[in-house]
Coordinates of C-alpha atoms in Angstrom, one line a residue:
M1 CA -20.1 15.7 12.0
S2 CA -16.5 16.1 12.6
R3 CA -14.9 19.4 11.3
G4 CA -11.6 17.5 10.3
P5 CA -8.0 18.3 11.3
K6 CA -6.8 21.6 12.3
I7 CA -4.5 23.1 9.6
V8 CA -2.8 26.4 9.4
A9 CA -1.5 27.7 5.8
I10 CA 1.1 30.5 5.7
G11 CA 1.7 32.3 2.2
G12 CA 0.2 34.6 -0.1
G13 CA -0.8 35.1 -3.7
T14 CA -2.7 32.5 -5.9
G15 CA -1.0 29.4 -4.5
L16 CA -2.3 30.0 -1.1
A17 CA -5.9 30.6 -2.4
T18 CA -5.6 27.3 -4.5
L19 CA -4.3 25.2 -1.7
L20 CA -7.1 26.5 0.6
R21 CA -9.8 25.8 -2.0
G22 CA -8.6 22.3 -2.2
L23 CA -8.2 21.6 1.6
K24 CA -11.7 22.8 2.2
E25 CA -12.8 19.4 0.7
Y26 CA -10.8 17.6 3.9
T27 CA -11.6 20.0 6.6
R28 CA -13.5 23.1 8.1
N29 CA -10.8 23.8 10.6
L30 CA -8.6 26.0 8.2
T31 CA -6.6 29.2 9.4
A32 CA -4.8 31.1 6.8
I33 CA -1.9 33.6 7.7
V34 CA -1.6 35.8 4.4
T35 CA 1.8 37.5 3.8
V36 CA 1.5 40.8 1.8
A37 CA 4.5 42.0 -0.1
D38 CA 5.0 44.6 -3.2
D39 CA 7.6 44.3 -5.4
G40 CA 7.0 47.9 -6.6
G41 CA 5.8 46.8 -10.2
S42 CA 2.6 48.5 -11.0
S43 CA 2.5 50.4 -7.8
G44 CA 5.8 51.7 -8.5
V45 CA 4.5 53.3 -11.7
L46 CA 1.4 54.9 -10.0
R47 CA 3.7 56.4 -7.4
R48 CA 6.0 57.9 -10.1
E49 CA 3.3 58.8 -12.6
L50 CA 0.8 60.2 -10.2
G51 CA 2.8 61.2 -7.0
V52 CA 0.6 59.2 -4.8
L53 CA 0.9 56.1 -2.6
P54 CA -1.2 53.3 -3.9

């Protein structure tokens, strides 16, 4: 059985997860490069209120 085309997806968050879930229907050759960023929203609150790094 063919594993399908090789696909690399770059991104993060819900959009990447949704894309990969859909692509699994067409290929088993998936590679994901997941970016991680923090805008300081809820983790900023934790830092200020508890004085700790999240």
